[in-house]
Every structure is written in structure tokens, then in C-alpha cells.
PDB file of C-alpha atoms in Angstrom:
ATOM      1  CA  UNK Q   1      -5.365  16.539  34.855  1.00 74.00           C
ATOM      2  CA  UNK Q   2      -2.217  17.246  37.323  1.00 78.00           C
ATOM      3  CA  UNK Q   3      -2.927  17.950  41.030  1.00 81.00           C
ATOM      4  CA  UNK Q   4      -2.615  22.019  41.588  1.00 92.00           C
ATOM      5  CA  UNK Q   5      -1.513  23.651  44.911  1.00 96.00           C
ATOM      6  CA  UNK Q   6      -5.281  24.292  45.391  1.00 96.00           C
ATOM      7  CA  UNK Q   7      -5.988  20.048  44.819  1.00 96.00           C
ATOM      8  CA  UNK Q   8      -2.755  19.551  46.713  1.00 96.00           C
ATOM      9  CA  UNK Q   9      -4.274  21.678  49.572  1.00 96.00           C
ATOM     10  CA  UNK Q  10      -7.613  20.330  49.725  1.00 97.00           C
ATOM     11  CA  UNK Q  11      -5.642  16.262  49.981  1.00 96.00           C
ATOM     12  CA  UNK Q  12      -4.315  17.726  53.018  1.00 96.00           C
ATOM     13  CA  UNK Q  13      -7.351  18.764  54.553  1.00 96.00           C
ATOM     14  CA  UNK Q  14      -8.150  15.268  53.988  1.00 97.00           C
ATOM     15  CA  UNK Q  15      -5.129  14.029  55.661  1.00 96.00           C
ATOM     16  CA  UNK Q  16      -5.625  15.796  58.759  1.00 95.00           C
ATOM     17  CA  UNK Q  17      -9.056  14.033  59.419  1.00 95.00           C
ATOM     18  CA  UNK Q  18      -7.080  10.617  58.570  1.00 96.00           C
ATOM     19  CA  UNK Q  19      -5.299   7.978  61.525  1.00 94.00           C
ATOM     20  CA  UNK Q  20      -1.684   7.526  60.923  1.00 95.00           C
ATOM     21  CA  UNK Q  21      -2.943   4.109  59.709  1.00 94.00           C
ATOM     22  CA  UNK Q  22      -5.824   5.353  57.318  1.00 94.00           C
ATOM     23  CA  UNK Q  23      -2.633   8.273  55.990  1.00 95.00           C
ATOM     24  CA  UNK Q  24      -0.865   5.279  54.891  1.00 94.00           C
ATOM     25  CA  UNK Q  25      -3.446   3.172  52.927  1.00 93.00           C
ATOM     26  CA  UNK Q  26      -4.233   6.465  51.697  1.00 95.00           C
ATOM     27  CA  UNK Q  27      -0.897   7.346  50.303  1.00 94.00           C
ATOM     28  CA  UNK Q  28      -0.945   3.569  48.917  1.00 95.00           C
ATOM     29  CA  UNK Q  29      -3.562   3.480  47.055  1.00 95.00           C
ATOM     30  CA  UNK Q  30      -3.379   6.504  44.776  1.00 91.00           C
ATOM     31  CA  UNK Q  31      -5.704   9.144  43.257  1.00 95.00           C
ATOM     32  CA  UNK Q  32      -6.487  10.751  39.905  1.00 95.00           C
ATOM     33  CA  UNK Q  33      -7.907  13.944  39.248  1.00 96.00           C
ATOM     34  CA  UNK Q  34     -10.747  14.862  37.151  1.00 95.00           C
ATOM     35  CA  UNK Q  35     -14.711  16.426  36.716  1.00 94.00           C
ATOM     36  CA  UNK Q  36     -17.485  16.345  34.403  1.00 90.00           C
ATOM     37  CA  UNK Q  37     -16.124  19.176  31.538  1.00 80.00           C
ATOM     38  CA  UNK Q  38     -16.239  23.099  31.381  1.00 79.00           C
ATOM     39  CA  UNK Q  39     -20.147  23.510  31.268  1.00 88.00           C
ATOM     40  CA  UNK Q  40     -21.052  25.423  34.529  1.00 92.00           C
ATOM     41  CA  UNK Q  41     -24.419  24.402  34.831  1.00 93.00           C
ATOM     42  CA  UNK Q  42     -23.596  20.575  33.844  1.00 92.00           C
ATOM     43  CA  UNK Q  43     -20.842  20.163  36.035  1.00 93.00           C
ATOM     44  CA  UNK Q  44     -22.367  21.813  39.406  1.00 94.00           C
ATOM     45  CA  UNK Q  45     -25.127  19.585  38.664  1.00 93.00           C
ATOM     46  CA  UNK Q  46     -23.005  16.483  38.842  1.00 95.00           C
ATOM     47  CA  UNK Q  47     -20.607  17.464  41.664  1.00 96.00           C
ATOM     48  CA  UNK Q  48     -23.878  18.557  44.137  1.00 95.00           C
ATOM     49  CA  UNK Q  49     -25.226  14.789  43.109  1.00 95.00           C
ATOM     50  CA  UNK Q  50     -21.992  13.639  44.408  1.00 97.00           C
ATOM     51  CA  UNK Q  51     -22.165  15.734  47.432  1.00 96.00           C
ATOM     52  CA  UNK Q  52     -25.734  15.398  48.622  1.00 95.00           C
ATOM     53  CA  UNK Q  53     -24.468  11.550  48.124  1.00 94.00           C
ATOM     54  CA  UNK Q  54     -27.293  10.367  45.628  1.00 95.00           C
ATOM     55  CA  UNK Q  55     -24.479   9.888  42.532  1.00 97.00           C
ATOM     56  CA  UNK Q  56     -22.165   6.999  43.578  1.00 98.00           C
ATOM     57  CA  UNK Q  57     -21.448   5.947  40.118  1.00 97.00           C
ATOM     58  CA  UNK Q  58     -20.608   7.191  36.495  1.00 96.00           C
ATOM     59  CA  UNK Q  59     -19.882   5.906  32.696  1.00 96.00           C
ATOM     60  CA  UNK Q  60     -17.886   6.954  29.660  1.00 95.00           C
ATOM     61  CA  UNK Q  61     -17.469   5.376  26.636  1.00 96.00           C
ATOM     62  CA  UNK Q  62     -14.771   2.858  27.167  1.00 96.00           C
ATOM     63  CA  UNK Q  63     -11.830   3.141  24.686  1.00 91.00           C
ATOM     64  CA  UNK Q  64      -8.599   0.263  25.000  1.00 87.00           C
ATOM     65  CA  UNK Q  65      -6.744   3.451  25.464  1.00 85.00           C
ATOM     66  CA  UNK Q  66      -8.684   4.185  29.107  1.00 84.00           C
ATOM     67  CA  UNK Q  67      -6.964   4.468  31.898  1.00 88.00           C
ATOM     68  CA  UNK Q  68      -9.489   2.372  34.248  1.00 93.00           C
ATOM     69  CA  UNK Q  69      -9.181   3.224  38.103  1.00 94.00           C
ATOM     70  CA  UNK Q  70      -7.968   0.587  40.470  1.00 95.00           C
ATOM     71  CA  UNK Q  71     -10.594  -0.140  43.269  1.00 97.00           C
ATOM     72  CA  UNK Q  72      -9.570   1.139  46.182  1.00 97.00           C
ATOM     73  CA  UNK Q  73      -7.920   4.030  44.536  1.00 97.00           C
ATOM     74  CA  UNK Q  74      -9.582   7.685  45.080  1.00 97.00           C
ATOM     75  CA  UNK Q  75     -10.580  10.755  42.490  1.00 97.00           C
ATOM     76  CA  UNK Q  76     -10.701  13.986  43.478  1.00 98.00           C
ATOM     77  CA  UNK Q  77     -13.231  15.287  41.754  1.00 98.00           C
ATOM     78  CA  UNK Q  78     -13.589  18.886  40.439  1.00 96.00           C
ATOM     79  CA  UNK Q  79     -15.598  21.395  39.489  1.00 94.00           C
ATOM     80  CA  UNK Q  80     -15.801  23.105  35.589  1.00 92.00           C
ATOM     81  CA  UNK Q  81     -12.835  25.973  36.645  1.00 92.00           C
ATOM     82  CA  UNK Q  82     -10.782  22.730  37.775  1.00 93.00           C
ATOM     83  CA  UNK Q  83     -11.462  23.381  41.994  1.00 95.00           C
ATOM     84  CA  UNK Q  84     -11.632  20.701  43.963  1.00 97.00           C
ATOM     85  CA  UNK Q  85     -14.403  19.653  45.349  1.00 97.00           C
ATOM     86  CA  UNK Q  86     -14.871  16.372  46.485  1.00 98.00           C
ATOM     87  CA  UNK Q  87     -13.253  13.153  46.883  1.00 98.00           C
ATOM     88  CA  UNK Q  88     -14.414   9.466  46.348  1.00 98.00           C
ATOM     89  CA  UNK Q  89     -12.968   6.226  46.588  1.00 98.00           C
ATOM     90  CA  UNK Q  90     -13.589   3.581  43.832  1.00 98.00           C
ATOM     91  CA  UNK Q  91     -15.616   0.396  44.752  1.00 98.00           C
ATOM     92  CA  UNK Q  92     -16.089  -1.224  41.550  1.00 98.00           C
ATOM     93  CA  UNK Q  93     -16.482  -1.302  37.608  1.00 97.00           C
ATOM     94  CA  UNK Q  94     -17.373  -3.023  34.992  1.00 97.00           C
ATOM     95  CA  UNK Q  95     -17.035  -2.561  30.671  1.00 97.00           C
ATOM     96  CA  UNK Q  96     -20.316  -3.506  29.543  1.00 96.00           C
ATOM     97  CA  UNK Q  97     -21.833  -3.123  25.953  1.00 98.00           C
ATOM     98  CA  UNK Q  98     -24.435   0.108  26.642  1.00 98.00           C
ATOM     99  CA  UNK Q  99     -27.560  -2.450  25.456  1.00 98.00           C
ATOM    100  CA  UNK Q 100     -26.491  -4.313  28.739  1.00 98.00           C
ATOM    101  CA  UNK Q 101     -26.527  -1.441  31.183  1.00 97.00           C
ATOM    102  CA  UNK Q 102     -28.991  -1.974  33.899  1.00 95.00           C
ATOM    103  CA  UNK Q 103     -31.513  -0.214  36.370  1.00 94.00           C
ATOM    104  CA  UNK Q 104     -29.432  -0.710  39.166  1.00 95.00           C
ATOM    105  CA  UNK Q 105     -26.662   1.110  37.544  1.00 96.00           C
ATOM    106  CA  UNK Q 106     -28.830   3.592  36.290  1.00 94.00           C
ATOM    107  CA  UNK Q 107     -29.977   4.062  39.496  1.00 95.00           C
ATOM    108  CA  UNK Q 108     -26.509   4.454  41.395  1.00 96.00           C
ATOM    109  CA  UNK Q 109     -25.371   6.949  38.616  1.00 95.00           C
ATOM    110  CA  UNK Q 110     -28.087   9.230  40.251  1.00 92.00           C
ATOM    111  CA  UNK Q 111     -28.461  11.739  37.242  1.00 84.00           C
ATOM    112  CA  UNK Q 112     -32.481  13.008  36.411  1.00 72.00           C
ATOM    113  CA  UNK Q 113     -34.746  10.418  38.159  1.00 76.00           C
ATOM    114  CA  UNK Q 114     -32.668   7.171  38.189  1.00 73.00           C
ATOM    115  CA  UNK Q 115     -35.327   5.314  35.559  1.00 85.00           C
ATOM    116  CA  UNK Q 116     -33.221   3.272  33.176  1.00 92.00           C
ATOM    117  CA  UNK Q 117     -35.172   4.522  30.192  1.00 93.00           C
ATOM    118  CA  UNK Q 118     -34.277   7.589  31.215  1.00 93.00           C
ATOM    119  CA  UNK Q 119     -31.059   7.171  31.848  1.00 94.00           C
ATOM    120  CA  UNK Q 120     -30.791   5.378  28.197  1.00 95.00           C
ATOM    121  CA  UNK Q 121     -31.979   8.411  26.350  1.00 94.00           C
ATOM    122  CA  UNK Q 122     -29.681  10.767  27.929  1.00 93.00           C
ATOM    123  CA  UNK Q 123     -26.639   8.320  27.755  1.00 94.00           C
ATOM    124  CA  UNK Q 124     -27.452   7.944  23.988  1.00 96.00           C
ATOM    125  CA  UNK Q 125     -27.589  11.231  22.958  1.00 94.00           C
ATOM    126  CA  UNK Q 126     -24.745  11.651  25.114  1.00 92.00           C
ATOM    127  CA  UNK Q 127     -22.678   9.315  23.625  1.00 96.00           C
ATOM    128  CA  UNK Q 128     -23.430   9.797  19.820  1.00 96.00           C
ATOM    129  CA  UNK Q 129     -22.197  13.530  20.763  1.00 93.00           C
ATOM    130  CA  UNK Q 130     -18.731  12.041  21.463  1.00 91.00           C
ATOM    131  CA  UNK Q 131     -18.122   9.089  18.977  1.00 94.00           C
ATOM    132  CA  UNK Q 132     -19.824   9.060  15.465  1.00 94.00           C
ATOM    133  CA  UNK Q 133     -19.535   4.897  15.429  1.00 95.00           C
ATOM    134  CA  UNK Q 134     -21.389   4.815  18.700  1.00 97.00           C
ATOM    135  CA  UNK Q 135     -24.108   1.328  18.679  1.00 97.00           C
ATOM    136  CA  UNK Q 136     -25.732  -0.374  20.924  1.00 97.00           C
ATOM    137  CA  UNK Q 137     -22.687  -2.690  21.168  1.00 98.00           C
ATOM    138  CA  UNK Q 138     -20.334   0.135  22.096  1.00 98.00           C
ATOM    139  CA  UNK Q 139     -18.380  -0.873  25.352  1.00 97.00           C
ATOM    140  CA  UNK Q 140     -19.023   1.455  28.315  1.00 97.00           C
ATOM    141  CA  UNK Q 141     -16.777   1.901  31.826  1.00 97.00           C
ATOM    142  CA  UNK Q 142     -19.292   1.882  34.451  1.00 97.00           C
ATOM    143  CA  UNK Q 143     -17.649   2.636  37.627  1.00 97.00           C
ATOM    144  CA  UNK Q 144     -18.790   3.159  41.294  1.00 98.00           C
ATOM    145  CA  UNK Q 145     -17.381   4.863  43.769  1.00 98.00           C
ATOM    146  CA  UNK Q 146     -18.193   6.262  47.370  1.00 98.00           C
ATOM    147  CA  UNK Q 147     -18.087   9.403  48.670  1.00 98.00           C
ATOM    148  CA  UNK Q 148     -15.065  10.143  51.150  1.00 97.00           C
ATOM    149  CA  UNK Q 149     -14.878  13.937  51.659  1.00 98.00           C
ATOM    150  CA  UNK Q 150     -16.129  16.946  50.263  1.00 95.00           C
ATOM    151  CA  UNK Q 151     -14.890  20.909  50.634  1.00 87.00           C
ATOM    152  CA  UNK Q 152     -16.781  22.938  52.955  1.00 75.00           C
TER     153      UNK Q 152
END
């Protein structure tokens, strides 16, 4: 997704809270834009987790084709009518096969109660929604990221 004058806006409320140093490294690093799909109810969910700062990671089905973020880099993350709402910073990834995802991961993603088993089922059904070939072995992009600054 492209940044909007309503995304462009909210990066410079961010600004303004930034040192002339921290402007820079901000303007350095980069930022991509994106949220968790047009469901309402789905998406609020996900952005609040993010806000109330229990969600500090998330996974996709990894793809060659991915574009992976560079840690360091930021997301501004958005709600399901494309509004900004918050904006992270990513601290790290890794592309693991989804048999290989752990608790701690589970855990960081924050979704339902954090219990791997639970976080397997979900991710499962999840994922066989999206790709028909989807195993055990299938690669995932599990990436963590911090929370940086949210709209009021």
C-alpha cells in the first residue's frame, strides 16, 4: 500500500515528537505501510493488541516473492478502511518451517492467549485458507517489531 495524505500526516505527528538526530535515522531507515485485511472486527482486534502493547510480533506465509522488512526499518500500521494507526519499528525475523514455530513466538505474536497450541490451530486454519499446498514444512516470516507511536 502507498502512504496517503492521512499516513503522510500521521508520519509527521511522529516527526514532531522526534530530535533532529532521531528525524534523521528516521528518514534513513524507511517504512512500509500495511494492516491485517478489510475484516472490521479482525483487524481492530489486531491493531488494539498492538496498541495496548501485548502484540510485538506477526507471521505470514513466506513466499521468495516477499518483500521482508529490514530491521530497523518501521510499518505504519493500519486499520481495515486503510487509517493509520500505529507505528512500529522492526527488531527481528526469522523464515522458519511452521512445525518449528515456538512458544516464545507464539507468545510475542500476542493473539488469543499466547499458548502455542493455540496459536498452532489458529495459524493452521489460517494458513490452509490462503495456500492450498500449505504443510507442516511450509516456510513462515516471523517478524518482531516494537511499538513506536500510536494515533490518539
Amino acid at each position: 500500500m502507498k502512504p496517503t495524505k492521512e499516513i503522510d500526516a500521521f508520519l509527521e505527528e511522529y516527526r514532531f515528537t522526534l530530535s533532529d538526530k532521531e528525524k534523521g535515522d528516521f528518514a534513513s531507515k524507511g517504512f512500509d505501510v500495511w494492516g491485517f485485511g478489510k475484516d472490521e472486527e479482525f483487524s481492530k482486534r489486531l491493531v488494539n493488541l498492538i496498541m495496548k502493547g501485548r502484540k510485538r510480533a506477526t507471521s505470514s506465509l513466506y513466499f521468495k516473492r516477499n518483500k521482508i522488512s529490514d530491521v530497523g526499518s518501521y510499518g505504519v500500521i493500519v486499520d481495515h478502511r486503510n487509517g493509520p494507526r500505529c507505528l512500529i519499528r522492526y527488531t527481528g525475523y526469522e523464515i522458519l518451517p511452521f512445525s518449528k514455530v515456538n512458544a516464545a513466538f507464539a507468545e510475542e505474536e500476542g493473539e488469543a492467549s499466547g499458548d502455542l497450541e493455540e496459536w498452532t490451530s489458529e495459524h493452521r486454519r489460517f494458513f490452509k485458507g490462503i495456500s492450498s499446498h500449505f504443510s507442516e514444512a511450509s516456510l513462515v516470516l516471523c517478524e518482531k517489531f516494537k511499538l513506536v507511536y500510536k494515533s490518539a
